[in-house]
PDB file of C-alpha atoms in Angstrom:
ATOM      1  CA  MET A 670      79.186  89.670  86.637  1.00 67.00           C
ATOM      2  CA  LEU A 671      82.219  91.935  86.411  1.00 70.00           C
ATOM      3  CA  SER A 672      80.889  93.749  89.471  1.00 72.00           C
ATOM      4  CA  LEU A 673      81.606  90.578  91.440  1.00 74.00           C
ATOM      5  CA  THR A 674      84.676  89.130  89.751  1.00 76.00           C
ATOM      6  CA  ARG A 675      86.737  92.323  89.719  1.00 78.00           C
ATOM      7  CA  ARG A 676      86.556  92.287  93.522  1.00 78.00           C
ATOM      8  CA  MET A 677      87.938  88.757  93.750  1.00 84.00           C
ATOM      9  CA  THR A 678      91.565  89.764  94.299  1.00 87.00           C
ATOM     10  CA  LEU A 679      93.726  89.620  97.420  1.00 89.00           C
ATOM     11  CA  LYS A 680      93.372  93.344  98.024  1.00 89.00           C
ATOM     12  CA  ARG A 681      89.681  93.755  97.259  1.00 88.00           C
ATOM     13  CA  THR A 682      88.057  90.504  98.362  1.00 90.00           C
ATOM     14  CA  SER A 683      85.352  90.556 100.999  1.00 89.00           C
ATOM     15  CA  MET A 684      84.916  86.766 101.185  1.00 93.00           C
ATOM     16  CA  THR A 685      83.976  85.832 104.742  1.00 95.00           C
ATOM     17  CA  ARG A 686      84.275  82.028 104.829  1.00 97.00           C
ATOM     18  CA  VAL A 687      85.117  78.978 102.774  1.00 98.00           C
ATOM     19  CA  ALA A 688      83.783  75.520 103.566  1.00 98.00           C
ATOM     20  CA  GLY A 689      83.685  72.221 101.763  1.00 98.00           C
ATOM     21  CA  ALA A 690      83.775  68.455 101.638  1.00 98.00           C
ATOM     22  CA  TYR A 691      85.858  65.797  99.898  1.00 98.00           C
ATOM     23  CA  ILE A 692      83.841  62.945  98.405  1.00 97.00           C
ATOM     24  CA  ASP A 693      85.018  59.673  96.864  1.00 96.00           C
ATOM     25  CA  PRO A 694      83.590  58.074  93.668  1.00 94.00           C
ATOM     26  CA  GLU A 695      81.324  55.829  95.730  1.00 95.00           C
ATOM     27  CA  GLY A 696      79.679  58.798  97.413  1.00 94.00           C
ATOM     28  CA  PHE A 697      81.393  58.618 100.803  1.00 96.00           C
ATOM     29  CA  ILE A 698      82.316  61.907 102.436  1.00 97.00           C
ATOM     30  CA  GLU A 699      85.979  61.601 103.390  1.00 96.00           C
ATOM     31  CA  GLY A 700      86.307  64.886 105.262  1.00 96.00           C
ATOM     32  CA  THR A 701      85.019  68.423 105.626  1.00 97.00           C
ATOM     33  CA  PHE A 702      86.495  71.819 106.414  1.00 97.00           C
ATOM     34  CA  ASN A 703      85.185  75.242 107.377  1.00 98.00           C
ATOM     35  CA  THR A 704      87.271  78.352 108.063  1.00 97.00           C
ATOM     36  CA  ARG A 705      87.340  82.124 107.864  1.00 97.00           C
ATOM     37  CA  PHE A 706      88.683  83.184 104.499  1.00 96.00           C
ATOM     38  CA  LEU A 707      91.256  85.555 105.973  1.00 94.00           C
ATOM     39  CA  LYS A 708      92.729  82.737 108.077  1.00 96.00           C
ATOM     40  CA  LEU A 709      93.944  81.030 104.909  1.00 96.00           C
ATOM     41  CA  SER A 710      97.551  81.545 103.880  1.00 96.00           C
ATOM     42  CA  ILE A 711      98.059  83.973 101.012  1.00 96.00           C
ATOM     43  CA  PRO A 712      98.730  81.158  98.470  1.00 96.00           C
ATOM     44  CA  GLU A 713      95.568  79.384  99.654  1.00 96.00           C
ATOM     45  CA  ARG A 714      93.544  82.595  99.319  1.00 96.00           C
ATOM     46  CA  VAL A 715      94.807  83.085  95.772  1.00 95.00           C
ATOM     47  CA  LYS A 716      93.951  79.491  94.851  1.00 96.00           C
ATOM     48  CA  ASN A 717      90.465  79.723  96.329  1.00 96.00           C
ATOM     49  CA  LEU A 718      89.720  83.064  94.691  1.00 94.00           C
ATOM     50  CA  GLU A 719      90.574  81.511  91.318  1.00 94.00           C
ATOM     51  CA  ILE A 720      88.203  78.622  92.013  1.00 96.00           C
ATOM     52  CA  ALA A 721      85.379  80.909  93.165  1.00 95.00           C
ATOM     53  CA  LYS A 722      85.861  83.411  90.340  1.00 92.00           C
ATOM     54  CA  ALA A 723      85.550  80.710  87.678  1.00 93.00           C
ATOM     55  CA  ILE A 724      81.810  80.443  88.307  1.00 93.00           C
ATOM     56  CA  PRO A 725      80.554  84.036  87.820  1.00 90.00           C
ATOM     57  CA  PHE A 726      83.311  84.726  85.252  1.00 90.00           C
ATOM     58  CA  ALA A 727      82.069  81.943  82.933  1.00 86.00           C
ATOM     59  CA  ASP A 728      80.455  82.713  79.577  1.00 86.00           C
ATOM     60  CA  THR A 729      76.846  83.682  80.203  1.00 81.00           C
ATOM     61  CA  ASN A 730      74.261  81.546  78.358  1.00 77.00           C
ATOM     62  CA  ARG A 731      77.037  79.161  77.356  1.00 82.00           C
ATOM     63  CA  ASN A 732      78.702  77.803  80.493  1.00 88.00           C
ATOM     64  CA  LEU A 733      76.603  79.803  82.951  1.00 91.00           C
ATOM     65  CA  LYS A 734      72.819  79.778  82.742  1.00 91.00           C
ATOM     66  CA  ARG A 735      70.077  81.191  84.908  1.00 92.00           C
ATOM     67  CA  TYR A 736      67.310  78.967  86.244  1.00 92.00           C
ATOM     68  CA  ARG A 737      64.251  79.628  88.340  1.00 91.00           C
ATOM     69  CA  MET A 738      64.218  77.678  91.595  1.00 88.00           C
ATOM     70  CA  PRO A 739      61.185  75.349  91.619  1.00 77.00           C
ATOM     71  CA  ASN A 740      58.475  75.255  94.269  1.00 61.00           C
ATOM     72  CA  LYS A 741      60.075  77.874  96.461  1.00 52.00           C
ATOM     73  CA  ASN A 742      56.973  78.737  98.449  1.00 53.00           C
ATOM     74  CA  GLY A 743      56.148  76.575 101.431  1.00 51.00           C
ATOM     75  CA  VAL A 744      58.143  73.533 100.377  1.00 53.00           C
ATOM     76  CA  LYS A 745      59.887  71.933 103.329  1.00 56.00           C
ATOM     77  CA  ASP A 746      63.435  70.652 102.801  1.00 66.00           C
ATOM     78  CA  SER A 747      63.736  72.142  99.308  1.00 87.00           C
ATOM     79  CA  LEU A 748      67.134  73.096  97.897  1.00 90.00           C
ATOM     80  CA  TRP A 749      65.949  76.719  97.841  1.00 91.00           C
ATOM     81  CA  GLN A 750      65.154  76.608 101.552  1.00 91.00           C
ATOM     82  CA  LEU A 751      68.463  74.867 102.341  1.00 94.00           C
ATOM     83  CA  LEU A 752      70.556  77.401 100.431  1.00 95.00           C
ATOM     84  CA  LEU A 753      68.707  80.285 102.071  1.00 95.00           C
ATOM     85  CA  GLY A 754      69.623  78.840 105.456  1.00 96.00           C
ATOM     86  CA  VAL A 755      73.260  78.267 104.502  1.00 97.00           C
ATOM     87  CA  ARG A 756      73.485  81.828 103.166  1.00 97.00           C
ATOM     88  CA  ALA A 757      71.813  83.388 106.209  1.00 96.00           C
ATOM     89  CA  ALA A 758      74.234  81.532 108.507  1.00 97.00           C
ATOM     90  CA  GLY A 759      77.222  82.708 106.479  1.00 97.00           C
ATOM     91  CA  LEU A 760      78.483  79.079 106.231  1.00 98.00           C
ATOM     92  CA  GLU A 761      78.622  78.852 110.034  1.00 97.00           C
ATOM     93  CA  ASN A 762      75.907  76.211 110.435  1.00 97.00           C
ATOM     94  CA  ASP A 763      77.660  72.870 109.983  1.00 97.00           C
ATOM     95  CA  SER A 764      74.408  70.906 110.243  1.00 97.00           C
ATOM     96  CA  LEU A 765      72.993  72.633 107.165  1.00 97.00           C
ATOM     97  CA  LEU A 766      76.292  72.185 105.341  1.00 98.00           C
ATOM     98  CA  ASP A 767      76.299  68.456 106.121  1.00 97.00           C
ATOM     99  CA  ILE A 768      72.825  68.146 104.567  1.00 96.00           C
ATOM    100  CA  PHE A 769      74.093  69.856 101.418  1.00 97.00           C
ATOM    101  CA  TYR A 770      77.206  67.647 101.207  1.00 97.00           C
ATOM    102  CA  GLU A 771      75.095  64.519 101.650  1.00 96.00           C
ATOM    103  CA  MET A 772      72.811  65.663  98.843  1.00 94.00           C
ATOM    104  CA  MET A 773      75.811  66.183  96.568  1.00 95.00           C
ATOM    105  CA  ALA A 774      77.339  62.836  97.527  1.00 95.00           C
ATOM    106  CA  GLU A 775      74.062  61.101  96.692  1.00 93.00           C
ATOM    107  CA  LYS A 776      73.363  62.851  93.388  1.00 91.00           C
ATOM    108  CA  TYR A 777      76.677  63.840  91.813  1.00 92.00           C
ATOM    109  CA  GLN A 778      78.392  61.084  89.835  1.00 87.00           C
ATOM    110  CA  SER A 779      82.181  61.118  89.398  1.00 90.00           C
ATOM    111  CA  ASP A 780      84.816  58.521  88.570  1.00 91.00           C
ATOM    112  CA  GLN A 781      87.366  60.361  90.716  1.00 93.00           C
ATOM    113  CA  GLU A 782      87.529  61.982  94.131  1.00 96.00           C
ATOM    114  CA  TYR A 783      86.134  65.477  94.089  1.00 97.00           C
ATOM    115  CA  GLY A 784      85.690  68.457  96.351  1.00 97.00           C
ATOM    116  CA  VAL A 785      82.635  70.608  96.942  1.00 98.00           C
ATOM    117  CA  PHE A 786      83.788  74.142  97.772  1.00 98.00           C
ATOM    118  CA  LEU A 787      81.428  76.774  99.163  1.00 98.00           C
ATOM    119  CA  TYR A 788      82.192  80.484  99.482  1.00 98.00           C
ATOM    120  CA  HIS A 789      80.222  83.192 101.278  1.00 97.00           C
ATOM    121  CA  ASP A 790      80.531  86.866 100.387  1.00 94.00           C
ATOM    122  CA  ARG A 791      78.764  90.195 100.860  1.00 89.00           C
ATOM    123  CA  TYR A 792      78.933  92.820  98.138  1.00 83.00           C
ATOM    124  CA  ASP A 793      78.047  96.428  99.008  1.00 78.00           C
ATOM    125  CA  ILE A 794      76.232  97.593  95.891  1.00 67.00           C
ATOM    126  CA  PRO A 795      77.315 101.173  95.139  1.00 65.00           C
ATOM    127  CA  SER A 796      74.602 103.815  94.986  1.00 60.00           C
ATOM    128  CA  LYS A 797      74.757 105.677  91.677  1.00 54.00           C
ATOM    129  CA  SER A 798      72.984 108.655  90.154  1.00 44.00           C
ATOM    130  CA  ALA A 799      71.339 108.708  86.729  1.00 50.00           C
ATOM    131  CA  ASP A 800      74.683 109.670  85.158  1.00 48.00           C
ATOM    132  CA  HIS A 801      76.296 106.612  86.848  1.00 49.00           C
ATOM    133  CA  LYS A 802      78.360 108.631  89.314  1.00 51.00           C
ATOM    134  CA  ARG A 803      78.760 107.023  92.726  1.00 49.00           C
ATOM    135  CA  LEU A 804      76.676 108.515  95.526  1.00 50.00           C
ATOM    136  CA  GLY A 805      78.357 107.989  98.901  1.00 50.00           C
ATOM    137  CA  GLU A 806      77.767 104.811 100.886  1.00 54.00           C
ATOM    138  CA  SER A 807      75.885 101.815  99.513  1.00 53.00           C
ATOM    139  CA  VAL A 808      72.350 101.163 100.674  1.00 63.00           C
ATOM    140  CA  GLN A 809      72.089  97.582  99.392  1.00 81.00           C
ATOM    141  CA  VAL A 810      74.117  94.495 100.161  1.00 86.00           C
ATOM    142  CA  PHE A 811      74.201  91.457  97.885  1.00 88.00           C
ATOM    143  CA  GLU A 812      74.891  88.440 100.094  1.00 94.00           C
ATOM    144  CA  TYR A 813      75.591  85.304  98.110  1.00 94.00           C
ATOM    145  CA  LEU A 814      77.075  81.816  97.892  1.00 97.00           C
ATOM    146  CA  ILE A 815      79.360  80.356  95.271  1.00 96.00           C
ATOM    147  CA  CYS A 816      79.624  76.577  94.968  1.00 97.00           C
ATOM    148  CA  ALA A 817      82.360  74.933  92.899  1.00 97.00           C
ATOM    149  CA  VAL A 818      82.734  71.204  92.278  1.00 96.00           C
ATOM    150  CA  CYS A 819      86.321  70.249  91.420  1.00 96.00           C
ATOM    151  CA  ARG A 820      88.121  66.963  90.939  1.00 95.00           C
ATOM    152  CA  VAL A 821      90.930  66.549  93.459  1.00 96.00           C
ATOM    153  CA  SER A 822      94.180  64.617  93.315  1.00 92.00           C
ATOM    154  CA  GLY A 823      97.127  63.925  95.583  1.00 89.00           C
ATOM    155  CA  ASP A 824      96.720  65.734  98.886  1.00 90.00           C
ATOM    156  CA  TYR A 825      93.206  66.925  97.974  1.00 93.00           C
ATOM    157  CA  GLU A 826      94.580  69.414  95.452  1.00 95.00           C
ATOM    158  CA  PRO A 827      91.656  70.838  93.436  1.00 96.00           C
ATOM    159  CA  GLU A 828      91.572  71.101  89.659  1.00 95.00           C
ATOM    160  CA  LYS A 829      89.507  73.677  87.787  1.00 94.00           C
ATOM    161  CA  PRO A 830      85.769  73.633  88.575  1.00 95.00           C
ATOM    162  CA  GLU A 831      83.678  71.193  86.565  1.00 94.00           C
ATOM    163  CA  CYS A 832      80.385  72.693  87.666  1.00 94.00           C
ATOM    164  CA  GLY A 833      78.888  74.897  90.341  1.00 95.00           C
ATOM    165  CA  PHE A 834      76.490  77.745  90.966  1.00 96.00           C
ATOM    166  CA  LEU A 835      75.951  81.279  92.206  1.00 95.00           C
ATOM    167  CA  PHE A 836      73.003  81.722  94.585  1.00 96.00           C
ATOM    168  CA  PRO A 837      71.014  83.866  94.558  1.00 95.00           C
ATOM    169  CA  ALA A 838      71.422  85.107  90.997  1.00 93.00           C
ATOM    170  CA  TYR A 839      72.629  88.682  90.662  1.00 87.00           C
ATOM    171  CA  SER A 840      71.316  91.645  88.735  1.00 83.00           C
ATOM    172  CA  GLN A 841      72.304  95.295  88.894  1.00 74.00           C
ATOM    173  CA  GLY A 842      69.438  95.863  91.290  1.00 68.00           C
ATOM    174  CA  GLY A 843      70.657  93.171  93.691  1.00 80.00           C
ATOM    175  CA  ALA A 844      69.582  89.610  94.452  1.00 89.00           C
ATOM    176  CA  LEU A 845      67.096  87.590  92.416  1.00 92.00           C
ATOM    177  CA  MET A 846      66.048  85.400  95.318  1.00 92.00           C
ATOM    178  CA  ASN A 847      64.107  82.855  93.285  1.00 92.00           C
ATOM    179  CA  CYS A 848      66.859  82.321  90.694  1.00 94.00           C
ATOM    180  CA  ILE A 849      70.177  80.480  90.592  1.00 95.00           C
ATOM    181  CA  ASP A 850      73.026  80.765  88.046  1.00 94.00           C
ATOM    182  CA  ILE A 851      74.361  77.276  87.277  1.00 94.00           C
ATOM    183  CA  PHE A 852      77.795  76.610  85.789  1.00 93.00           C
ATOM    184  CA  GLN A 853      78.966  73.598  83.799  1.00 91.00           C
ATOM    185  CA  SER A 854      82.403  73.637  82.167  1.00 89.00           C
ATOM    186  CA  ASN A 855      82.101  70.700  79.784  1.00 77.00           C
ATOM    187  CA  GLU A 856      80.141  71.700  76.708  1.00 64.00           C
ATOM    188  CA  ALA A 857      80.231  68.115  75.450  1.00 59.00           C
ATOM    189  CA  HIS A 858      77.554  67.300  78.015  1.00 58.00           C
ATOM    190  CA  PRO A 859      74.029  68.700  77.901  1.00 51.00           C
ATOM    191  CA  HIS A 860      74.289  72.079  79.562  1.00 49.00           C
ATOM    192  CA  ASN A 861      71.391  71.395  81.901  1.00 65.00           C
ATOM    193  CA  GLU A 862      72.831  68.124  83.264  1.00 76.00           C
ATOM    194  CA  PHE A 863      74.044  69.657  86.535  1.00 84.00           C
ATOM    195  CA  ALA A 864      70.983  71.904  86.702  1.00 85.00           C
ATOM    196  CA  GLU A 865      68.674  68.896  86.437  1.00 85.00           C
ATOM    197  CA  MET A 866      70.582  67.180  89.230  1.00 85.00           C
ATOM    198  CA  LEU A 867      70.217  70.208  91.500  1.00 87.00           C
ATOM    199  CA  LEU A 868      66.680  71.239  90.679  1.00 85.00           C
ATOM    200  CA  GLN A 869      64.865  67.931  90.239  1.00 74.00           C
TER     201      GLN A 869
END
């Protein structure tokens, strides 16, 4: 995951967009936003990079686990199909985003207002020789989404992510299209709690 997280700095980021929704404890969507990442102020970029980075930077097999997406072939309206559409649109299809926010509002339980933050990025995977030396321009691009769910307070100020995911999962060879890496910060809860909510 260091291949992704070490690029999540002001100078190196290639994030294209950030979108999200604010949801109250009763499951009502209070507002949404969607903007180009580079249109954010520098402090806002820094804050959002920290939120996004928390997901892939989490401890693998402890706070971040890989799951196979169920029933990916020919299943209409599946989460897999929805995330593929959101990814392909680069977060620019608000109708698909609204479907995702509604799903989260229906399934995710919280005793406090929370935000669902989505990030879109494209990583040019460097071409390397057998001795790991870089070979010119990249020939593969890893296009992915990061989702972070954070409690918010005051003027919708986000706290650290409670849960989230990276889709599709990443390996050195690129995207694992039928897999998702799911993050959950609280080890007091069963680790698969958020995964079960997403993948049921």
